C-alpha cells in the first residue's frame, strides 16, 4: 500500500498553522446549502486539528469562477453551514494569501478556525502555479488534504502545496484511500465489479481497466444494451450505442484473456414508453425484445444469478445503476442486488465499495448506503480511480 502521513503522525500543534484543503463545493438553492454531507465528512479532521491546538485555515473552491472574483461564488456562502456542522465560530478571510491572511493568523488563537476565500478566484489555482502555492504556504506550517473529491486535479491547493509544507492526509482522505485500496489495490479475491449507468462511452476507461483487475464484471444499465447489441441481440428501441459494437467486442475479448467473467443480463424488463408503471411493462428473455420496446432494467432471474455470483466473492466495487432507477419499477434490479451486497457485507463476508453520483442516490433509495463498507461521494475522482489512474493530489501526499 502506498504510504502517506496521517493526523496520527501529528503531536501537539499549539500555535502552528494548519492549511486544510476541504471540499466546500456544496449544492445550494436560494442562497442556502441544501446538503452538508461534504462538511460533515471533513469535520473530524478540522476539529481534531483544532483540538491539537492548531490555528486551522480552510482552503476550498466553490463553483467555477475561472480565476476571477465572482461575488456569487464566494466560499463564504457556505460559512453558516460550516459553523453549524462544526458547532464553532469560523472567521472568514477574503483572501488565500498575503498580508490579510497573515493578520488573520495573528488574531486567531490556538484551536480557532478560519475559512479562506475561494481558491479558484486566483488564476494560479487551476494552473498549479508555484508562485500562488508559495504565497499560500507562507502563512502555514503544515498542509492537510481532506478533499479526495478534488484529488484528480493538480491544482495549487490540491497538489502544489503538498510539496511545500509537511503534508498529511486528513481523516476523510485517509478513509477513502484505505477503502479504495481494499477494493482494487490489494483486494481479497474473488473480486466482482458492477458497472451500470447510461452509456458505455462515458465509462470506456473504467471497463477497460476493470477487466484486467476483477474476476467478475457485471454489466447492467443502458451500457449492457450496447454489449448485447454487439453480440447480435436485437435491443429494439433501447438506449444503445450501436457505433461502439467493435469497442464492446474488444472489451469482452480483453476480459476473456484476463480470465474475467463478464455477466450480461439474460432476462430484462422492457416497456414501449419510458414512464412510471407503463401499461406495456413486461419481463422477457433478452432474445425476445420487440422492435418497439426499450430495455429499462435487468430482469429478476438475472438478478438472482448475480446475487449468487456475489456470494462467491469477497470484494465488490460498484459504479452505475443496473436500470433507469429513478422511475418505478425500473429500480427493482438495482435495489435487489444492492440489498444482497449489503446483507453479505453485514455478515462480514464481503467488502463493498461504491461510488458515483447516481449510484449513491440509487443506494440511498435502496436504503443500504450505511451497510456498504464504504460509499464514495467523490464523483470524478472516484471514476478516475476506477480507471486505474494515479490522482495527483494523492500522489503528492505519498511519502515513499
Ligand atoms: P453514476 O452517476 O453513478 O456514475 P451514470 O450517470 O453513469 O451513473 O448512470 C446513471 C443513469 O443511467 C441513470 O440516470 C439511469 O436512469 C440511467 N440508466 C440506467 N439504466 C438505463 C437503461 N436501461 N436505459 C436508460 N437509462 C438507464
Ligand atoms: Mg451520473
Short mmCIF file of C-alpha atoms and ligand atoms in Angstrom, two decimals:
data_model
loop_
_atom_site.label_atom_id
_atom_site.label_comp_id
_atom_site.label_asym_id
_atom_site.label_seq_id
_atom_site.Cartn_x
_atom_site.Cartn_y
_atom_site.Cartn_z
CA UNK A 1 0.00 0.00 0.00
CA UNK A 2 1.22 3.47 -0.81
CA UNK A 3 2.32 5.33 2.30
CA UNK A 4 1.16 8.72 3.44
CA UNK A 5 1.24 10.64 6.70
CA UNK A 6 -1.97 10.96 8.66
CA UNK A 7 -3.08 13.02 11.65
CA UNK A 8 -1.73 10.17 13.81
CA UNK A 9 1.74 11.45 12.94
CA UNK A 10 0.98 14.85 14.47
CA UNK A 11 1.51 15.69 18.12
CA UNK A 12 0.71 18.95 19.86
CA UNK A 13 0.21 21.75 17.31
CA UNK A 14 -0.24 24.66 19.68
CA UNK A 15 0.37 27.87 17.77
CA UNK A 16 1.07 26.11 14.46
CA UNK A 17 -0.98 26.97 11.39
CA UNK A 18 -2.62 24.07 9.51
CA UNK A 19 -3.72 24.77 5.93
CA UNK A 20 -6.52 22.27 5.34
CA UNK A 21 -7.89 21.57 1.85
CA UNK A 22 -11.54 20.57 2.20
CA UNK A 23 -14.48 20.18 -0.16
CA UNK A 24 -16.93 23.06 0.29
CA UNK A 25 -18.34 22.87 -3.21
CA UNK A 26 -21.78 22.38 -1.67
CA UNK A 27 -25.11 22.22 -3.51
CA UNK A 28 -27.07 25.42 -2.89
CA UNK A 29 -30.56 26.67 -3.53
CA UNK A 30 -31.71 30.26 -2.96
CA UNK A 31 -28.51 31.07 -1.12
CA UNK A 32 -28.79 28.18 1.33
CA UNK A 33 -26.81 24.96 1.44
CA UNK A 34 -29.09 22.01 0.62
CA UNK A 35 -26.70 19.20 1.54
CA UNK A 36 -23.88 19.48 4.08
CA UNK A 37 -22.53 15.92 3.63
CA UNK A 38 -19.13 17.20 2.48
CA UNK A 39 -18.75 19.43 5.52
CA UNK A 40 -19.67 16.57 7.82
CA UNK A 41 -17.07 14.41 6.07
CA UNK A 42 -14.26 16.84 6.94
CA UNK A 43 -15.50 17.94 10.37
CA UNK A 44 -13.49 15.25 12.26
CA UNK A 45 -10.26 16.41 10.60
CA UNK A 46 -10.90 20.09 11.27
CA UNK A 47 -11.93 19.52 14.89
CA UNK A 48 -9.03 17.15 15.56
CA UNK A 49 -6.51 19.70 14.31
CA UNK A 50 -8.18 22.42 16.38
CA UNK A 51 -8.14 20.14 19.43
CA UNK A 52 -4.40 19.65 18.94
CA UNK A 53 -4.05 23.44 19.25
CA UNK A 54 -3.59 24.36 15.60
CA UNK A 55 -4.91 27.53 14.02
CA UNK A 56 -6.90 25.95 11.20
CA UNK A 57 -7.16 27.69 7.81
CA UNK A 58 -9.70 26.08 5.48
CA UNK A 59 -8.97 26.11 1.75
CA UNK A 60 -11.61 25.17 -0.80
CA UNK A 61 -13.04 26.01 -4.20
CA UNK A 62 -16.65 26.86 -4.88
CA UNK A 63 -18.14 26.76 -8.38
CA UNK A 64 -16.18 27.73 -11.48
CA UNK A 65 -15.19 31.41 -11.23
CA UNK A 66 -12.26 30.77 -13.64
CA UNK A 67 -9.67 32.94 -11.98
CA UNK A 68 -11.92 35.97 -11.29
CA UNK A 69 -13.51 37.28 -8.13
CA UNK A 70 -17.19 36.46 -8.62
CA UNK A 71 -19.18 37.62 -5.60
CA UNK A 72 -21.89 34.97 -6.03
CA UNK A 73 -19.16 32.32 -5.84
CA UNK A 74 -17.56 33.43 -2.60
CA UNK A 75 -16.95 30.38 -0.46
CA UNK A 76 -18.38 32.47 2.41
CA UNK A 77 -21.79 31.34 1.09
CA UNK A 78 -21.04 28.10 2.95
CA UNK A 79 -19.96 29.79 6.20
CA UNK A 80 -23.25 29.30 8.09
CA UNK A 81 -23.41 25.62 7.12
CA UNK A 82 -19.79 25.05 8.14
CA UNK A 83 -20.27 26.77 11.51
CA UNK A 84 -23.43 24.76 12.12
CA UNK A 85 -21.70 21.44 11.44
CA UNK A 86 -18.57 22.30 13.43
CA UNK A 87 -20.51 23.90 16.26
CA UNK A 88 -17.83 26.62 16.35
CA UNK A 89 -17.38 30.12 15.09
CA UNK A 90 -15.37 30.33 11.87
CA UNK A 91 -13.68 33.58 10.78
CA UNK A 92 -13.99 34.40 7.08
CA UNK A 93 -10.90 35.82 5.36
CA UNK A 94 -11.50 37.19 1.84
CA UNK A 95 -8.03 36.20 0.53
CA UNK A 96 -5.97 32.99 0.25
CA UNK A 97 -2.53 34.52 0.72
CA UNK A 98 -0.73 37.73 1.60
CA UNK A 99 -0.91 40.22 4.48
CA UNK A 100 -4.66 39.89 5.09
CA UNK A 101 -4.25 36.18 5.81
CA UNK A 102 -1.14 36.92 7.88
CA UNK A 103 -3.12 39.39 10.00
CA UNK A 104 -5.91 36.88 10.45
CA UNK A 105 -3.41 34.28 11.65
CA UNK A 106 -2.18 36.85 14.17
CA UNK A 107 -5.69 37.31 15.55
CA UNK A 108 -6.58 33.60 15.72
CA UNK A 109 -5.92 31.75 18.96
CA UNK A 110 -4.82 28.12 19.07
CA UNK A 111 -7.84 25.95 18.19
CA UNK A 112 -9.54 28.72 16.20
CA UNK A 113 -10.75 28.15 12.64
CA UNK A 114 -10.81 30.46 9.63
CA UNK A 115 -12.10 29.98 6.09
CA UNK A 116 -10.04 31.45 3.27
CA UNK A 117 -11.68 32.68 0.05
CA UNK A 118 -12.47 30.51 -2.99
CA UNK A 119 -9.10 29.27 -4.27
CA UNK A 120 -10.39 29.45 -7.85
CA UNK A 121 -10.68 33.27 -7.64
CA UNK A 122 -6.94 33.16 -8.41
CA UNK A 123 -5.78 32.11 -11.88
CA UNK A 124 -2.80 30.28 -10.39
CA UNK A 125 -5.03 27.73 -8.65
CA UNK A 126 -6.08 25.67 -11.65
CA UNK A 127 -2.69 26.25 -13.34
CA UNK A 128 -0.97 24.87 -10.25
CA UNK A 129 1.17 28.00 -10.29
CA UNK A 130 4.13 27.53 -7.91
CA UNK A 131 4.04 31.26 -7.04
CA UNK A 132 0.48 31.02 -5.76
CA UNK A 133 1.26 27.82 -3.87
CA UNK A 134 4.31 29.51 -2.29
CA UNK A 135 2.25 32.54 -1.27
CA UNK A 136 -0.39 30.31 0.38
CA UNK A 137 2.26 28.13 2.03
CA UNK A 138 3.94 31.23 3.51
CA UNK A 139 1.11 31.52 6.07
CA UNK A 140 1.10 27.85 7.10
CA UNK A 141 3.23 25.31 8.96
CA UNK A 142 1.59 22.10 7.76
CA UNK A 143 -0.72 21.09 4.90
CA UNK A 144 -3.58 18.63 5.34
CA UNK A 145 -5.58 17.39 2.35
CA UNK A 146 -9.05 16.11 3.26
CA UNK A 147 -10.64 16.56 -0.17
CA UNK A 148 -10.33 13.28 -2.09
CA UNK A 149 -13.04 14.58 -4.42
CA UNK A 150 -10.63 17.25 -5.72
CA UNK A 151 -7.56 14.97 -5.80
CA UNK A 152 -7.87 14.21 -9.52
CA UNK A 153 -6.93 17.83 -10.20
CA UNK A 154 -3.34 19.02 -10.00
CA UNK A 155 -4.13 22.46 -8.62
CA UNK A 156 -2.14 24.73 -6.28
CA UNK A 157 -4.36 23.90 -3.29
CA UNK A 158 -4.62 20.16 -4.04
CA UNK A 159 -1.13 19.32 -5.31
CA UNK A 160 1.33 22.24 -5.30
CA UNK A 161 1.03 22.93 -1.57
CA UNK A 162 1.81 19.31 -0.67
CA UNK A 163 5.36 19.82 -1.96
CA UNK A 164 5.97 22.98 0.04
CA UNK A 165 4.88 22.01 3.55
CA UNK A 166 4.86 18.78 5.55
CA UNK A 167 1.77 17.13 4.02
CA UNK A 168 -0.81 14.89 5.69
CA UNK A 169 -3.97 13.04 4.66
CA UNK A 170 -6.98 14.15 6.68
CA UNK A 171 -9.32 11.57 8.24
CA UNK A 172 -11.77 11.59 5.33
CA UNK A 173 -8.96 11.30 2.75
CA UNK A 174 -7.41 8.52 4.82
CA UNK A 175 -10.70 6.56 4.98
CA UNK A 176 -11.25 6.96 1.24
CA UNK A 177 -7.73 5.81 0.36
CA UNK A 178 -7.99 2.79 2.66
CA UNK A 179 -11.37 1.78 1.20
CA UNK A 180 -10.18 2.16 -2.37
CA UNK A 181 -7.03 0.19 -1.64
CA UNK A 182 -9.13 -2.61 -0.14
CA UNK A 183 -11.41 -2.65 -3.18
CA UNK A 184 -8.96 -2.53 -6.07
CA UNK A 185 -5.43 -2.00 -4.77
CA UNK A 186 -4.88 -5.26 -2.95
CA UNK A 187 -8.35 -6.76 -2.70
CA UNK A 188 -9.27 -10.10 -1.21
CA UNK A 189 -10.35 -12.29 -4.14
CA UNK A 190 -12.58 -13.13 -5.87
CA UNK A 191 -13.47 -9.54 -6.80
CA UNK A 192 -16.67 -8.51 -8.54
CA UNK A 193 -17.34 -5.18 -10.21
CA UNK A 194 -20.79 -3.90 -11.08
CA UNK A 195 -20.74 -1.29 -13.82
CA UNK A 196 -24.01 0.23 -14.92
CA UNK A 197 -25.37 3.58 -15.96
CA UNK A 198 -26.43 5.06 -19.21
CA UNK A 199 -23.58 4.85 -21.69
CA UNK A 200 -20.52 2.77 -22.49
CA UNK A 201 -18.85 5.86 -23.95
CA UNK A 202 -18.76 7.59 -20.55
CA UNK A 203 -17.12 4.59 -18.88
CA UNK A 204 -14.88 3.07 -21.54
CA UNK A 205 -11.72 3.55 -19.50
CA UNK A 206 -13.40 2.12 -16.39
CA UNK A 207 -14.46 -1.03 -18.25
CA UNK A 208 -11.08 -1.43 -19.95
CA UNK A 209 -9.24 -1.17 -16.64
CA UNK A 210 -11.64 -3.35 -14.64
CA UNK A 211 -11.48 -6.37 -16.96
CA UNK A 212 -7.78 -6.67 -16.09
CA UNK A 213 -8.43 -6.30 -12.34
CA UNK A 214 -11.55 -8.21 -11.37
CA UNK A 215 -12.78 -11.80 -11.55
CA UNK A 216 -16.40 -10.95 -12.36
CA UNK A 217 -17.62 -7.96 -14.33
CA UNK A 218 -21.36 -7.43 -14.03
CA UNK A 219 -22.64 -5.07 -16.71
CA UNK A 220 -26.08 -3.52 -16.38
CA UNK A 221 -27.92 -0.32 -17.24
CA UNK A 222 -28.05 1.23 -20.68
CA UNK A 223 -24.47 0.15 -21.32
CA UNK A 224 -25.45 -3.54 -21.18
CA UNK A 225 -27.58 -2.88 -24.29
CA UNK A 226 -24.50 -1.85 -26.25
CA UNK A 227 -22.80 -5.13 -25.29
CA UNK A 228 -25.93 -7.18 -26.07
CA UNK A 229 -26.29 -5.48 -29.46
CA UNK A 230 -22.61 -6.15 -30.19
CA UNK A 231 -23.37 -9.81 -29.51
CA UNK A 232 -26.15 -9.72 -32.12
CA UNK A 233 -29.10 -9.33 -29.75
CA UNK A 234 -31.92 -7.12 -31.05
CA UNK A 235 -32.39 -4.46 -28.36
CA UNK A 236 -35.29 -2.68 -30.10
CA UNK A 237 -35.65 1.00 -29.13
CA UNK A 238 -33.34 0.68 -26.10
CA UNK A 239 -30.71 3.28 -25.32
CA UNK A 240 -27.77 1.75 -27.19
CA UNK A 241 -24.53 2.95 -28.74
CA UNK A 242 -24.53 0.83 -31.89
CA UNK A 243 -21.40 2.57 -33.18
CA UNK A 244 -19.47 1.13 -30.22
CA UNK A 245 -20.10 -2.52 -31.15
CA UNK A 246 -16.45 -3.16 -32.03
CA UNK A 247 -15.28 -1.43 -28.84
CA UNK A 248 -17.64 -3.56 -26.77
CA UNK A 249 -16.36 -6.70 -28.51
CA UNK A 250 -12.80 -5.59 -27.74
CA UNK A 251 -13.63 -5.26 -24.05
CA UNK A 252 -15.20 -8.72 -24.00
CA UNK A 253 -12.11 -10.18 -25.67
CA UNK A 254 -9.79 -8.45 -23.21
CA UNK A 255 -11.90 -9.84 -20.36
CA UNK A 256 -11.59 -13.32 -21.80
CA UNK A 257 -7.80 -13.02 -22.00
CA UNK A 258 -7.60 -11.81 -18.38
CA UNK A 259 -9.80 -14.57 -17.04
CA UNK A 260 -12.55 -12.10 -16.12
CA UNK A 261 -16.09 -13.47 -16.44
CA UNK A 262 -18.47 -10.90 -17.90
CA UNK A 263 -22.11 -11.13 -16.84
CA UNK A 264 -24.73 -9.64 -19.16
CA UNK A 265 -28.43 -9.86 -18.31
CA UNK A 266 -30.33 -12.78 -19.85
CA UNK A 267 -33.75 -11.54 -18.85
CA UNK A 268 -34.78 -7.90 -18.93
CA UNK A 269 -37.63 -5.56 -18.01
CA UNK A 270 -38.98 -3.76 -21.07
CA UNK A 271 -41.65 -1.19 -21.96
CA UNK A 272 -42.84 0.67 -25.05
CA UNK A 273 -42.81 4.03 -23.32
CA UNK A 274 -40.50 5.36 -20.66
CA UNK A 275 -42.88 6.23 -17.82
CA UNK A 276 -43.69 5.03 -14.31
CA UNK A 277 -45.52 1.69 -14.32
CA UNK A 278 -46.38 1.79 -18.03
CA UNK A 279 -49.16 -0.42 -19.40
CA UNK A 280 -46.69 -2.06 -21.79
CA UNK A 281 -44.40 -3.22 -18.96
CA UNK A 282 -43.21 -6.82 -19.22
CA UNK A 283 -40.26 -9.06 -18.40
CA UNK A 284 -38.74 -11.23 -21.11
CA UNK A 285 -35.67 -13.07 -22.29
CA UNK A 286 -33.10 -10.73 -23.93
CA UNK A 287 -33.72 -12.51 -27.23
CA UNK A 288 -37.43 -11.60 -27.17
CA UNK A 289 -37.28 -7.80 -27.09
CA UNK A 290 -39.65 -6.38 -29.74
CA UNK A 291 -38.69 -3.62 -32.21
CA UNK A 292 -40.81 -1.04 -30.37
CA UNK A 293 -39.64 -1.94 -26.84
CA UNK A 294 -36.91 -0.50 -24.60
CA UNK A 295 -34.83 -2.38 -22.05
CA UNK A 296 -35.10 -0.37 -18.84
CA UNK A 297 -33.89 -2.78 -16.17
CA UNK A 298 -32.17 -6.12 -15.60
CA UNK A 299 -34.69 -8.95 -15.12
CA UNK A 300 -35.40 -10.82 -11.85
CA UNK A 301 -33.81 -14.12 -12.91
CA UNK A 302 -30.57 -12.43 -13.88
CA UNK A 303 -30.56 -10.54 -10.57
CA UNK A 304 -30.91 -13.81 -8.67
CA UNK A 305 -27.99 -15.29 -10.60
CA UNK A 306 -25.93 -12.14 -9.94
CA UNK A 307 -26.69 -12.36 -6.22
CA UNK A 308 -25.29 -15.91 -6.35
CA UNK A 309 -22.14 -14.59 -8.04
CA UNK A 310 -21.71 -12.05 -5.22
CA UNK A 311 -22.00 -14.88 -2.68
CA UNK A 312 -18.83 -16.40 -4.14
CA UNK A 313 -16.95 -13.09 -3.97
CA UNK A 314 -15.08 -11.36 -1.14
CA UNK A 315 -14.81 -7.88 -2.62
CA UNK A 316 -17.23 -5.75 -4.62
CA UNK A 317 -16.77 -2.42 -6.34
CA UNK A 318 -19.88 -0.79 -7.80
CA UNK A 319 -20.44 2.14 -10.12
CA UNK A 320 -23.64 2.77 -12.02
CA UNK A 321 -27.25 1.65 -11.51
CA UNK A 322 -28.50 -1.51 -13.25
CA UNK A 323 -31.61 0.20 -14.62
CA UNK A 324 -33.40 3.52 -15.01
CA UNK A 325 -33.81 3.50 -11.22
CA UNK A 326 -35.36 6.98 -10.92
CA UNK A 327 -38.58 5.62 -12.46
CA UNK A 328 -40.64 2.82 -10.91
CA UNK A 329 -40.41 -0.14 -11.28
CA UNK A 330 -37.06 0.11 -13.11
CA UNK A 331 -35.28 0.42 -9.76
CA UNK A 332 -36.02 -3.22 -8.89
CA UNK A 333 -32.77 -4.87 -10.05
CA UNK A 334 -30.53 -2.18 -8.54
CA UNK A 335 -32.41 -2.31 -5.23
CA UNK A 336 -32.38 -6.13 -5.09
CA UNK A 337 -28.68 -6.55 -5.91
CA UNK A 338 -27.74 -3.67 -3.58
CA UNK A 339 -29.61 -5.41 -0.75
CA UNK A 340 -27.82 -8.70 -1.47
CA UNK A 341 -24.48 -6.90 -1.36
CA UNK A 342 -25.45 -5.10 1.84
CA UNK A 343 -26.52 -8.36 3.52
CA UNK A 344 -23.24 -10.09 2.60
CA UNK A 345 -21.31 -7.07 3.88
CA UNK A 346 -23.21 -7.18 7.18
CA UNK A 347 -22.39 -10.89 7.50
CA UNK A 348 -18.76 -9.91 7.19
CA UNK A 349 -18.04 -11.94 4.05
CA UNK A 350 -17.95 -9.09 1.53
CA UNK A 351 -16.04 -5.79 1.37
CA UNK A 352 -18.26 -3.48 -0.66
CA UNK A 353 -17.21 -0.12 -2.06
CA UNK A 354 -19.44 2.01 -4.28
CA UNK A 355 -19.30 5.45 -5.82
CA UNK A 356 -20.77 7.75 -8.47
CA UNK A 357 -23.42 10.47 -8.25
CA UNK A 358 -26.37 8.39 -9.39
CA UNK A 359 -25.03 5.25 -7.74
CA UNK A 360 -25.02 6.93 -4.33
CA UNK A 361 -28.58 8.16 -4.97
CA UNK A 362 -29.64 4.64 -6.01
CA UNK A 363 -28.07 3.03 -2.91
CA UNK A 364 -29.73 5.61 -0.68
CA UNK A 365 -33.01 4.83 -2.43
CA UNK A 366 -32.41 1.12 -1.70
CA UNK A 367 -31.83 2.04 1.96
CA UNK A 368 -28.46 0.28 2.10
CA UNK A 369 -25.97 3.15 1.99
CA UNK A 370 -24.98 2.59 5.64
CA UNK A 371 -24.50 -1.14 5.15
CA UNK A 372 -21.85 -0.92 2.44
CA UNK A 373 -18.26 -0.95 3.67
CA UNK A 374 -17.61 2.40 2.04
CA UNK A 375 -19.50 4.77 -0.21
CA UNK A 376 -17.52 7.39 -2.05
CA UNK A 377 -19.20 10.69 -2.83
CA UNK A 378 -16.19 11.84 -4.82
CA UNK A 379 -17.70 11.65 -8.33
CA UNK A 380 -14.98 12.44 -10.89
CA UNK A 381 -12.09 11.43 -8.62
CA UNK A 382 -13.77 8.09 -7.86
CA UNK A 383 -14.25 7.36 -11.56
CA UNK A 384 -10.64 8.25 -12.39
CA UNK A 385 -9.54 5.94 -9.62
CA UNK A 386 -11.73 3.18 -11.14
CA UNK A 387 -9.93 3.84 -14.41
CA UNK A 388 -6.68 2.94 -12.67
CA UNK A 389 -5.32 6.48 -12.88
CA UNK A 390 -2.92 8.00 -10.39
CA UNK A 391 -4.58 11.01 -8.78
CA UNK A 392 -2.13 13.93 -8.50
CA UNK A 393 -3.49 15.09 -5.14
CA UNK A 394 -2.96 11.59 -3.73
CA UNK A 395 0.45 11.06 -5.31
CA UNK A 396 1.65 14.35 -3.79
CA UNK A 397 0.80 13.05 -0.29
CA UNK A 398 2.83 9.87 -0.71
CA UNK A 399 5.95 9.58 1.37
CA UNK A 400 7.57 6.66 -0.48
P1 LIG B 1 -23.14 7.39 -11.90
O1 LIG B 1 -23.59 8.82 -11.76
O2 LIG B 1 -23.37 6.62 -10.64
O3 LIG B 1 -21.73 7.27 -12.42
P2 LIG B 1 -24.34 7.17 -14.51
O4 LIG B 1 -24.51 8.66 -14.56
O5 LIG B 1 -23.33 6.57 -15.39
O6 LIG B 1 -24.09 6.70 -13.00
O7 LIG B 1 -25.71 6.46 -14.90
C1 LIG B 1 -26.91 6.71 -14.27
C2 LIG B 1 -28.05 6.86 -15.25
O8 LIG B 1 -28.18 5.74 -16.10
C3 LIG B 1 -29.36 7.00 -14.51
O9 LIG B 1 -29.90 8.26 -14.77
C4 LIG B 1 -30.23 5.87 -15.08
O10 LIG B 1 -31.56 6.26 -15.26
C5 LIG B 1 -29.56 5.59 -16.39
N1 LIG B 1 -29.88 4.24 -16.87
C6 LIG B 1 -29.58 3.06 -16.28
N2 LIG B 1 -30.07 2.03 -16.98
C7 LIG B 1 -30.69 2.55 -18.06
C8 LIG B 1 -31.40 2.00 -19.18
N3 LIG B 1 -31.57 0.67 -19.32
N4 LIG B 1 -31.91 2.84 -20.10
C9 LIG B 1 -31.75 4.17 -19.94
N5 LIG B 1 -31.10 4.76 -18.93
C10 LIG B 1 -30.57 3.96 -18.00
MG1 LIG B 2 -24.30 10.24 -13.22
#
